[in-house]
Amino acid sequence: MEIREEEFKKDISAIEAMPIVSTILNIICHTTGMGFAAIARVTSDRWITCSVRDDINFGLKPGDELEVKTTICDEIRESKKKVVINHVSENLDFKYHHTPAKYGFQSYISVPIIKKNGSFFGTLCAIDPNPNVLDTPTVIGMFELYADLISFHLNAIEDARINETILSEERAFNNELEDLVKKRTGELKEYNISLEKMNKDLQAFAFISSHDLQEPLRKIQTIVSIINEKESKNLSKKGKDYFGRIQKAAERMQSLINDLLAYSRTTIVQNNFEETDLIKIVNDVKDDFSDDLKNSGGVISVTEMCRANVIPFQFRQLLYNLVSNSIKFSSDKRPLIITIEGHIENSNTIPLKKIKPDTQYCHIIFSDNGIGFSSKFNERIFELFQQLNDKVKYAGTGIGLAIVKRIVENHNGFITAYGEPDKGSTFDIYIPLKQSQ
């Protein structure tokens, strides 16, 4: 479908309206040594610069265009997969590719920006005429986190456009948010960003977000509650409905911020692996849900479990999210039964392409007899902001299983999902018994 010119202008304006964009591009260049970083809007026939940092005089500014077929971003748009090149001249896939030859770069990284509805917005990318080491978990994790953050802001702006009845409240919130982020941006510029300090920077951002981003929401909720309590009799039925919608929107934004923070924390990998008897973590999670299970008649059955090197607090979050997901999507036709089993398995018996050879894995099978899901969603279920069921009946933000997948990846593992409607769901998790330090 052809996109109108005014829509492109809105997309560029949306990126420019995010105060954190310039900080993101500055951090990318300082951290990786790349001389050019940009956010681009990419469609089947256009490549448009939305925001840029250019230390190599590449010559692009916001609103400028490249012929889309001359870019690697066009291939990323089709595949929705990142591309990372440390050294073009030594890369068999891109050594003779037309794009490096045309634009004269030797190192390149580009990560897709995917909106919550699954549509492709564009890319967060960087280039440099010299080789650079880019294919590290820290650099790739940083790019993916920032792409997710940009997507989150784009979705928030789009939601604000749709809900015109509370637009003024959202503008006030955004203005206050911009002031807070600008204040922190000044602090971030004082740091000498390096790869060794990247985890500390992300932790600082998480702390700022967990406190300052939620404070305006608390003010909105407090004011609405006071009006509902003391002025309700003076409001029309329509007025009461408007205030109810404002309150629900604020509550959903708070849930999104909380879940996004949880998601961002899973990208901060400090390699604090400990040899752990996983049955202890399973029992702790069972205790957390004991009241919910008792009230609903549900049970968690554990047959056996492994010992493995894990990051304990993250692995606990993984199991907590899976159990919470099973309870949320339990069937009203039968009591919930969750089965958790763990056993050691050799890599040569695991039917996954990326499994490391000559490696032992803890294979955890997590299954339930809930409402299940169609098998066509086996992979999509782990995507950020994905909600496959009725949002009214099954409230949530669509981040819980994305966190599960990120934690598994932090453990150098793999996860697959399989569901059948009205029969249940099964998650297969593979974690190496030993982690390389």
GROMACS .gro file of C-alpha atoms in nm:
model
  437
    1MET     CA    1   0.000   0.000   0.000
    2GLU     CA    2   0.139   0.340  -0.101
    3ILE     CA    3   0.216   0.572   0.189
    4ARG     CA    4   0.120   0.939   0.147
    5GLU     CA    5   0.379   1.215   0.181
    6GLU     CA    6   0.207   1.355   0.491
    7GLU     CA    7   0.248   1.018   0.663
    8PHE     CA    8   0.624   1.027   0.601
    9LYS     CA    9   0.635   1.378   0.751
   10LYS     CA   10   0.447   1.251   1.059
   11ASP     CA   11   0.696   0.965   1.097
   12ILE     CA   12   0.994   1.202   1.078
   13SER     CA   13   0.826   1.439   1.324
   14ALA     CA   14   0.757   1.151   1.562
   15ILE     CA   15   1.128   1.062   1.572
   16GLU     CA   16   1.232   1.426   1.609
   17ALA     CA   17   0.985   1.462   1.899
   18MET     CA   18   1.176   1.204   2.106
   19PRO     CA   19   1.437   1.387   2.318
   20ILE     CA   20   1.630   1.063   2.376
   21VAL     CA   21   1.705   1.007   2.004
   22SER     CA   22   2.010   1.235   1.991
   23THR     CA   23   2.145   1.071   2.307
   24ILE     CA   24   2.095   0.725   2.158
   25LEU     CA   25   2.288   0.818   1.841
   26ASN     CA   26   2.566   0.983   2.048
   27ILE     CA   27   2.600   0.675   2.270
   28ILE     CA   28   2.614   0.446   1.965
   29CYS     CA   29   2.897   0.646   1.805
   30HIS     CA   30   3.093   0.685   2.131
   31THR     CA   31   3.055   0.319   2.224
   32THR     CA   32   3.123   0.151   1.889
   33GLY     CA   33   3.360   0.400   1.726
   34MET     CA   34   3.127   0.430   1.426
   35GLY     CA   35   3.135   0.771   1.256
   36PHE     CA   36   2.776   0.776   1.129
   37ALA     CA   37   2.454   0.665   1.300
   38ALA     CA   38   2.094   0.722   1.191
   39ILE     CA   39   1.730   0.627   1.225
   40ALA     CA   40   1.576   0.569   0.882
   41ARG     CA   41   1.217   0.527   0.765
   42VAL     CA   42   1.220   0.247   0.509
   43THR     CA   43   0.946   0.130   0.272
   44SER     CA   44   0.949  -0.073  -0.047
   45ASP     CA   45   1.029   0.238  -0.250
   46ARG     CA   46   1.179   0.497  -0.013
   47TRP     CA   47   1.465   0.538   0.236
   48ILE     CA   48   1.433   0.861   0.440
   49THR     CA   49   1.659   0.994   0.715
   50CYS     CA   50   1.466   1.070   1.035
   51SER     CA   51   1.756   1.158   1.266
   52VAL     CA   52   2.132   1.140   1.220
   53ARG     CA   53   2.474   1.187   1.378
   54ASP     CA   54   2.740   1.235   1.110
   55ASP     CA   55   3.109   1.262   1.210
   56ILE     CA   56   3.241   1.141   0.871
   57ASN     CA   57   3.067   1.399   0.648
   58PHE     CA   58   2.848   1.137   0.484
   59GLY     CA   59   2.620   1.429   0.400
   60LEU     CA   60   2.271   1.326   0.513
   61LYS     CA   61   2.035   1.531   0.730
   62PRO     CA   62   1.675   1.463   0.847
   63GLY     CA   63   1.442   1.442   0.548
   64ASP     CA   64   1.716   1.346   0.299
   65GLU     CA   65   1.670   1.029   0.094
   66LEU     CA   66   1.875   0.750  -0.059
   67GLU     CA   67   1.757   0.526  -0.341
   68VAL     CA   68   1.618   0.236  -0.139
   69LYS     CA   69   1.746  -0.036  -0.374
   70THR     CA   70   2.101   0.085  -0.316
   71THR     CA   71   2.076   0.013   0.059
   72ILE     CA   72   2.108  -0.298   0.274
   73CYS     CA   73   1.808  -0.168   0.470
   74ASP     CA   74   1.590  -0.276   0.179
   75GLU     CA   75   1.697  -0.638   0.240
   76ILE     CA   76   1.640  -0.594   0.615
   77ARG     CA   77   1.287  -0.467   0.541
   78GLU     CA   78   1.211  -0.794   0.359
   79SER     CA   79   1.372  -1.027   0.615
   80LYS     CA   80   1.309  -0.822   0.934
   81LYS     CA   81   1.650  -0.945   1.055
   82LYS     CA   82   1.956  -0.747   1.167
   83VAL     CA   83   2.275  -0.727   0.959
   84VAL     CA   84   2.617  -0.692   1.127
   85ILE     CA   85   2.944  -0.652   0.932
   86ASN     CA   86   3.277  -0.605   1.110
   87HIS     CA   87   3.487  -0.579   0.794
   88VAL     CA   88   3.331  -0.573   0.447
   89SER     CA   89   3.651  -0.683   0.272
   90GLU     CA   90   3.662  -1.000   0.486
   91ASN     CA   91   3.289  -1.076   0.474
   92LEU     CA   92   3.201  -1.335   0.210
   93ASP     CA   93   2.836  -1.227   0.194
   94PHE     CA   94   2.904  -0.857   0.147
   95LYS     CA   95   3.255  -0.836   0.000
   96TYR     CA   96   3.114  -0.780  -0.348
   97HIS     CA   97   2.780  -0.631  -0.245
   98HIS     CA   98   2.680  -0.316  -0.432
   99THR     CA   99   2.597  -0.110  -0.122
  100PRO     CA  100   2.945  -0.098   0.046
  101ALA     CA  101   3.099  -0.032  -0.293
  102LYS     CA  102   2.863   0.259  -0.362
  103TYR     CA  103   2.885   0.428  -0.022
  104GLY     CA  104   3.242   0.339   0.074
  105PHE     CA  105   3.201   0.183   0.420
  106GLN     CA  106   3.386  -0.112   0.574
  107SER     CA  107   3.184  -0.169   0.894
  108TYR     CA  108   2.804  -0.173   0.919
  109ILE     CA  109   2.527  -0.261   1.165
  110SER     CA  110   2.153  -0.221   1.118
  111VAL     CA  111   1.867  -0.345   1.338
  112PRO     CA  112   1.498  -0.338   1.231
  113ILE     CA  113   1.249  -0.121   1.420
  114ILE     CA  114   0.926  -0.322   1.444
  115LYS     CA  115   0.605  -0.164   1.573
  116LYS     CA  116   0.368  -0.347   1.808
  117ASN     CA  117   0.132  -0.440   1.523
  118GLY     CA  118   0.420  -0.623   1.351
  119SER     CA  119   0.472  -0.360   1.082
  120PHE     CA  120   0.822  -0.260   0.975
  121PHE     CA  121   0.902   0.107   1.046
  122GLY     CA  122   1.267   0.129   0.946
  123THR     CA  123   1.613   0.074   1.088
  124LEU     CA  124   1.857   0.192   1.352
  125CYS     CA  125   2.188   0.178   1.166
  126ALA     CA  126   2.553   0.284   1.174
  127ILE     CA  127   2.840   0.285   0.921
  128ASP     CA  128   3.209   0.372   0.916
  129PRO     CA  129   3.483   0.371   0.649
  130ASN     CA  130   3.703   0.165   0.882
  131PRO     CA  131   3.653  -0.188   1.021
  132ASN     CA  132   3.502  -0.217   1.371
  133VAL     CA  133   3.416  -0.503   1.607
  134LEU     CA  134   3.035  -0.503   1.615
  135ASP     CA  135   2.923  -0.866   1.645
  136THR     CA  136   2.942  -0.877   2.027
  137PRO     CA  137   2.650  -0.943   2.264
  138THR     CA  138   2.699  -0.598   2.422
  139VAL     CA  139   2.686  -0.401   2.096
  140ILE     CA  140   2.403  -0.607   1.943
  141GLY     CA  141   2.208  -0.598   2.271
  142MET     CA  142   2.248  -0.220   2.288
  143PHE     CA  143   2.114  -0.175   1.933
  144GLU     CA  144   1.820  -0.411   1.994
  145LEU     CA  145   1.731  -0.236   2.322
  146TYR     CA  146   1.736   0.108   2.158
  147ALA     CA  147   1.533  -0.020   1.859
  148ASP     CA  148   1.275  -0.157   2.106
  149LEU     CA  149   1.274   0.176   2.293
  150ILE     CA  150   1.220   0.373   1.970
  151SER     CA  151   0.937   0.134   1.877
  152PHE     CA  152   0.782   0.185   2.221
  153HIS     CA  153   0.780   0.563   2.176
  154LEU     CA  154   0.641   0.537   1.821
  155ASN     CA  155   0.356   0.320   1.948
  156ALA     CA  156   0.286   0.565   2.232
  157ILE     CA  157   0.268   0.855   1.988
  158GLU     CA  158   0.036   0.660   1.758
  159ASP     CA  159  -0.195   0.571   2.048
  160ALA     CA  160  -0.204   0.937   2.148
  161ARG     CA  161  -0.322   1.035   1.800
  162ILE     CA  162  -0.606   0.784   1.815
  163ASN     CA  163  -0.739   0.882   2.155
  164GLU     CA  164  -0.823   1.249   2.098
  165THR     CA  165  -1.042   1.272   2.408
  166ILE     CA  166  -0.740   1.258   2.643
  167LEU     CA  167  -0.491   1.423   2.409
  168SER     CA  168  -0.440   1.729   2.630
  169GLU     CA  169  -0.351   1.512   2.931
  170GLU     CA  170  -0.106   1.310   2.726
  171ARG     CA  171   0.059   1.627   2.594
  172ALA     CA  172   0.110   1.751   2.949
  173PHE     CA  173   0.263   1.414   3.039
  174ASN     CA  174   0.489   1.417   2.735
  175ASN     CA  175   0.609   1.770   2.808
  176GLU     CA  176   0.703   1.673   3.161
  177LEU     CA  177   0.865   1.357   3.031
  178GLU     CA  178   1.069   1.560   2.780
  179ASP     CA  179   1.194   1.792   3.055
  180LEU     CA  180   1.303   1.496   3.265
  181VAL     CA  181   1.480   1.321   2.979
  182LYS     CA  182   1.655   1.647   2.875
  183LYS     CA  183   1.783   1.685   3.230
  184ARG     CA  184   1.924   1.333   3.229
  185THR     CA  185   2.060   1.379   2.876
  186GLY     CA  186   2.288   1.651   3.009
  187GLU     CA  187   2.418   1.414   3.272
  188LEU     CA  188   2.475   1.135   3.019
  189LYS     CA  189   2.687   1.363   2.797
  190GLU     CA  190   2.937   1.405   3.082
  191TYR     CA  191   3.025   1.035   3.080
  192ASN     CA  192   3.308   0.885   2.876
  193ILE     CA  193   3.101   0.604   2.726
  194SER     CA  194   3.282   0.275   2.673
  195LEU     CA  195   3.183  -0.089   2.625
  196GLU     CA  196   3.295  -0.171   2.980
  197LYS     CA  197   3.053   0.090   3.124
  198MET     CA  198   2.752   0.011   2.904
  199ASN     CA  199   2.578  -0.204   3.166
  200LYS     CA  200   2.610   0.073   3.426
  201ASP     CA  201   2.458   0.325   3.184
  202LEU     CA  202   2.162   0.098   3.115
  203GLN     CA  203   2.110   0.042   3.487
  204ALA     CA  204   2.112   0.419   3.544
  205PHE     CA  205   1.850   0.462   3.274
  206ALA     CA  206   1.635   0.191   3.433
  207PHE     CA  207   1.653   0.366   3.771
  208ILE     CA  208   1.557   0.700   3.617
  209SER     CA  209   1.265   0.545   3.432
  210SER     CA  210   1.136   0.347   3.729
  211HIS     CA  211   1.102   0.665   3.936
  212ASP     CA  212   1.069   0.976   3.720
  213LEU     CA  213   0.862   0.837   3.433
  214GLN     CA  214   0.598   0.706   3.670
  215GLU     CA  215   0.566   1.018   3.884
  216PRO     CA  216   0.349   1.209   3.629
  217LEU     CA  217   0.125   0.903   3.602
  218ARG     CA  218   0.079   0.895   3.978
  219LYS     CA  219  -0.021   1.262   3.970
  220ILE     CA  220  -0.278   1.195   3.697
  221GLN     CA  221  -0.423   0.898   3.886
  222THR     CA  222  -0.436   1.092   4.214
  223ILE     CA  223  -0.612   1.392   4.058
  224VAL     CA  224  -0.864   1.172   3.877
  225SER     CA  225  -0.937   0.979   4.198
  226ILE     CA  226  -0.996   1.303   4.391
  227ILE     CA  227  -1.232   1.435   4.122
  228ASN     CA  228  -1.423   1.105   4.111
  229GLU     CA  229  -1.454   1.101   4.490
  230LYS     CA  230  -1.540   1.466   4.559
  231GLU     CA  231  -1.682   1.603   4.234
  232SER     CA  232  -1.850   1.296   4.088
  233LYS     CA  233  -2.199   1.426   4.159
  234ASN     CA  234  -2.125   1.739   3.955
  235LEU     CA  235  -2.012   1.543   3.649
  236SER     CA  236  -2.233   1.431   3.365
  237LYS     CA  237  -2.245   1.066   3.265
  238LYS     CA  238  -2.023   1.149   2.970
  239GLY     CA  239  -1.779   1.334   3.196
  240LYS     CA  240  -1.752   1.036   3.429
  241ASP     CA  241  -1.684   0.815   3.129
  242TYR     CA  242  -1.403   1.047   3.014
  243PHE     CA  243  -1.238   1.040   3.357
  244GLY     CA  244  -1.267   0.661   3.365
  245ARG     CA  245  -1.093   0.640   3.030
  246ILE     CA  246  -0.815   0.873   3.147
  247GLN     CA  247  -0.762   0.655   3.454
  248LYS     CA  248  -0.747   0.334   3.250
  249ALA     CA  249  -0.504   0.489   3.001
  250ALA     CA  250  -0.274   0.600   3.284
  251GLU     CA  251  -0.288   0.253   3.444
  252ARG     CA  252  -0.200   0.089   3.112
  253MET     CA  253   0.091   0.327   3.057
  254GLN     CA  254   0.221   0.246   3.406
  255SER     CA  255   0.200  -0.127   3.330
  256LEU     CA  256   0.384  -0.071   3.001
  257ILE     CA  257   0.662   0.122   3.176
  258ASN     CA  258   0.697  -0.146   3.446
  259ASP     CA  259   0.712  -0.427   3.190
  260LEU     CA  260   0.947  -0.235   2.961
  261LEU     CA  261   1.179  -0.178   3.256
  262ALA     CA  262   1.173  -0.550   3.333
  263TYR     CA  263   1.249  -0.618   2.968
  264SER     CA  264   1.539  -0.367   2.961
  265ARG     CA  265   1.691  -0.515   3.278
  266THR     CA  266   1.715  -0.854   3.109
  267THR     CA  267   1.952  -0.697   2.853
  268ILE     CA  268   2.194  -0.603   3.132
  269VAL     CA  269   2.394  -0.926   3.146
  270GLN     CA  270   2.670  -0.926   3.410
  271ASN     CA  271   2.753  -1.296   3.371
  272ASN     CA  272   2.674  -1.363   3.738
  273PHE     CA  273   2.616  -1.730   3.668
  274GLU     CA  274   2.588  -1.967   3.963
  275GLU     CA  275   2.561  -2.343   3.969
  276THR     CA  276   2.205  -2.382   4.095
  277ASP     CA  277   1.967  -2.662   4.176
  278LEU     CA  278   1.674  -2.538   3.968
  279ILE     CA  279   1.421  -2.725   4.184
  280LYS     CA  280   1.479  -2.460   4.454
  281ILE     CA  281   1.380  -2.181   4.215
  282VAL     CA  282   1.078  -2.382   4.097
  283ASN     CA  283   0.962  -2.430   4.458
  284ASP     CA  284   1.004  -2.058   4.532
  285VAL     CA  285   0.785  -1.970   4.233
  286LYS     CA  286   0.527  -2.231   4.340
  287ASP     CA  287   0.508  -2.062   4.680
  288ASP     CA  288   0.452  -1.723   4.513
  289PHE     CA  289   0.139  -1.857   4.341
  290SER     CA  290   0.014  -2.087   4.616
  291ASP     CA  291  -0.290  -1.871   4.696
  292ASP     CA  292  -0.388  -1.827   4.330
  293LEU     CA  293  -0.362  -2.202   4.269
  294LYS     CA  294  -0.551  -2.289   4.588
  295ASN     CA  295  -0.838  -2.055   4.503
  296SER     CA  296  -0.868  -2.186   4.148
  297GLY     CA  297  -0.804  -2.554   4.220
  298GLY     CA  298  -0.493  -2.550   4.000
  299VAL     CA  299  -0.173  -2.748   4.061
  300ILE     CA  300   0.193  -2.736   3.957
  301SER     CA  301   0.350  -3.079   3.913
  302VAL     CA  302   0.732  -3.111   3.905
  303THR     CA  303   0.869  -3.452   3.806
  304GLU     CA  304   1.245  -3.390   3.798
  305MET     CA  305   1.486  -3.098   3.753
  306CYS     CA  306   1.850  -3.022   3.660
  307ARG     CA  307   2.142  -2.843   3.817
  308ALA     CA  308   2.276  -2.576   3.581
  309ASN     CA  309   2.472  -2.254   3.566
  310VAL     CA  310   2.215  -1.973   3.565
  311ILE     CA  311   2.165  -1.614   3.675
  312PRO     CA  312   1.930  -1.699   3.965
  313PHE     CA  313   1.715  -1.384   3.979
  314GLN     CA  314   1.665  -1.386   3.601
  315PHE     CA  315   1.577  -1.754   3.591
  316ARG     CA  316   1.327  -1.697   3.870
  317GLN     CA  317   1.170  -1.418   3.659
  318LEU     CA  318   1.151  -1.661   3.364
  319LEU     CA  319   0.957  -1.924   3.560
  320TYR     CA  320   0.742  -1.659   3.729
  321ASN     CA  321   0.635  -1.518   3.390
  322LEU     CA  322   0.555  -1.863   3.251
  323VAL     CA  323   0.342  -1.961   3.552
  324SER     CA  324   0.170  -1.622   3.551
  325ASN     CA  325   0.098  -1.666   3.179
  326SER     CA  326  -0.053  -2.012   3.239
  327ILE     CA  327  -0.278  -1.884   3.518
  328LYS     CA  328  -0.393  -1.587   3.309
  329PHE     CA  329  -0.482  -1.808   3.013
  330SER     CA  330  -0.627  -2.103   3.206
  331SER     CA  331  -0.947  -2.262   3.079
  332ASP     CA  332  -1.278  -2.218   3.260
  333LYS     CA  333  -1.369  -2.572   3.150
  334ARG     CA  334  -1.121  -2.755   3.377
  335PRO     CA  335  -0.880  -2.697   3.669
  336LEU     CA  336  -0.537  -2.574   3.565
  337ILE     CA  337  -0.255  -2.829   3.558
  338ILE     CA  338   0.101  -2.704   3.503
  339THR     CA  339   0.376  -2.962   3.449
  340ILE     CA  340   0.746  -2.873   3.479
  341GLU     CA  341   1.015  -3.127   3.393
  342GLY     CA  342   1.390  -3.085   3.353
  343HIS     CA  343   1.650  -3.334   3.235
  344ILE     CA  344   1.999  -3.335   3.083
  345GLU     CA  345   2.020  -3.377   2.707
  346ASN     CA  346   2.318  -3.397   2.469
  347SER     CA  347   2.333  -3.149   2.181
  348ASN     CA  348   2.327  -3.424   1.915
  349THR     CA  349   1.974  -3.522   2.023
  350ILE     CA  350   1.827  -3.169   2.010
  351PRO     CA  351   1.653  -3.082   1.678
  352LEU     CA  352   1.756  -2.714   1.666
  353LYS     CA  353   2.000  -2.562   1.417
  354LYS     CA  354   2.183  -2.324   1.654
  355ILE     CA  355   2.261  -2.579   1.925
  356LYS     CA  356   2.633  -2.588   2.008
  357PRO     CA  357   2.797  -2.924   1.929
  358ASP     CA  358   2.945  -3.135   2.208
  359THR     CA  359   2.746  -2.948   2.471
  360GLN     CA  360   2.514  -3.072   2.743
  361TYR     CA  361   2.189  -2.884   2.797
  362CYS     CA  362   1.926  -2.875   3.066
  363HIS     CA  363   1.603  -2.933   2.873
  364ILE     CA  364   1.309  -2.784   3.064
  365ILE     CA  365   0.959  -2.873   2.945
  366PHE     CA  366   0.689  -2.638   3.073
  367SER     CA  367   0.332  -2.730   2.976
  368ASP     CA  368  -0.024  -2.648   3.080
  369ASN     CA  369  -0.382  -2.740   2.987
  370GLY     CA  370  -0.505  -2.384   2.938
  371ILE     CA  371  -0.678  -2.224   2.640
  372GLY     CA  372  -0.370  -2.272   2.419
  373PHE     CA  373  -0.310  -2.091   2.091
  374SER     CA  374  -0.290  -2.161   1.721
  375SER     CA  375   0.035  -2.317   1.597
  376LYS     CA  376   0.073  -2.031   1.348
  377PHE     CA  377   0.171  -1.814   1.648
  378ASN     CA  378   0.450  -2.050   1.768
  379GLU     CA  379   0.721  -1.791   1.691
  380ARG     CA  380   0.521  -1.468   1.700
  381ILE     CA  381   0.419  -1.532   2.063
  382PHE     CA  382   0.765  -1.420   2.184
  383GLU     CA  383   0.760  -1.086   2.000
  384LEU     CA  384   0.743  -0.764   2.201
  385PHE     CA  385   0.389  -0.625   2.256
  386GLN     CA  386   0.221  -0.934   2.106
  387GLN     CA  387  -0.125  -1.008   2.249
  388LEU     CA  388  -0.299  -1.298   2.078
  389ASN     CA  389  -0.622  -1.298   2.279
  390ASP     CA  390  -0.907  -1.065   2.373
  391LYS     CA  391  -0.748  -0.761   2.543
  392VAL     CA  392  -1.058  -0.699   2.753
  393LYS     CA  393  -1.087  -1.052   2.891
  394TYR     CA  394  -0.711  -1.113   2.914
  395ALA     CA  395  -0.545  -0.790   3.027
  396GLY     CA  396  -0.171  -0.746   2.977
  397THR     CA  397   0.103  -0.562   2.792
  398GLY     CA  398   0.239  -0.834   2.562
  399ILE     CA  399   0.589  -0.817   2.714
  400GLY     CA  400   0.595  -1.116   2.955
  401LEU     CA  401   0.700  -1.384   2.704
  402ALA     CA  402   0.941  -1.143   2.532
  403ILE     CA  403   1.115  -1.118   2.870
  404VAL     CA  404   1.120  -1.498   2.894
  405LYS     CA  405   1.290  -1.526   2.554
  406ARG     CA  406   1.546  -1.255   2.638
  407ILE     CA  407   1.638  -1.431   2.964
  408VAL     CA  408   1.684  -1.762   2.780
  409GLU     CA  409   1.911  -1.583   2.530
  410ASN     CA  410   2.108  -1.430   2.819
  411HIS     CA  411   2.180  -1.788   2.923
  412ASN     CA  412   2.299  -1.876   2.568
  413GLY     CA  413   1.993  -2.097   2.537
  414PHE     CA  414   1.693  -2.149   2.313
  415ILE     CA  415   1.317  -2.161   2.361
  416THR     CA  416   1.037  -2.291   2.141
  417ALA     CA  417   0.660  -2.285   2.189
  418TYR     CA  418   0.378  -2.505   2.069
  419GLY     CA  419   0.008  -2.458   2.130
  420GLU     CA  420  -0.327  -2.615   2.044
  421PRO     CA  421  -0.649  -2.418   2.087
  422ASP     CA  422  -0.847  -2.534   2.393
  423LYS     CA  423  -0.584  -2.799   2.477
  424GLY     CA  424  -0.289  -2.607   2.617
  425SER     CA  425   0.064  -2.484   2.556
  426THR     CA  426   0.413  -2.631   2.579
  427PHE     CA  427   0.743  -2.443   2.607
  428ASP     CA  428   1.074  -2.623   2.548
  429ILE     CA  429   1.374  -2.445   2.702
  430TYR     CA  430   1.735  -2.548   2.644
  431ILE     CA  431   2.003  -2.402   2.877
  432PRO     CA  432   2.373  -2.508   2.867
  433LEU     CA  433   2.472  -2.685   3.189
  434LYS     CA  434   2.799  -2.490   3.192
  435GLN     CA  435   2.847  -2.127   3.085
  436SER     CA  436   3.168  -1.996   2.933
  437GLN     CA  437   3.299  -1.699   3.132
   0.00000   0.00000   0.00000
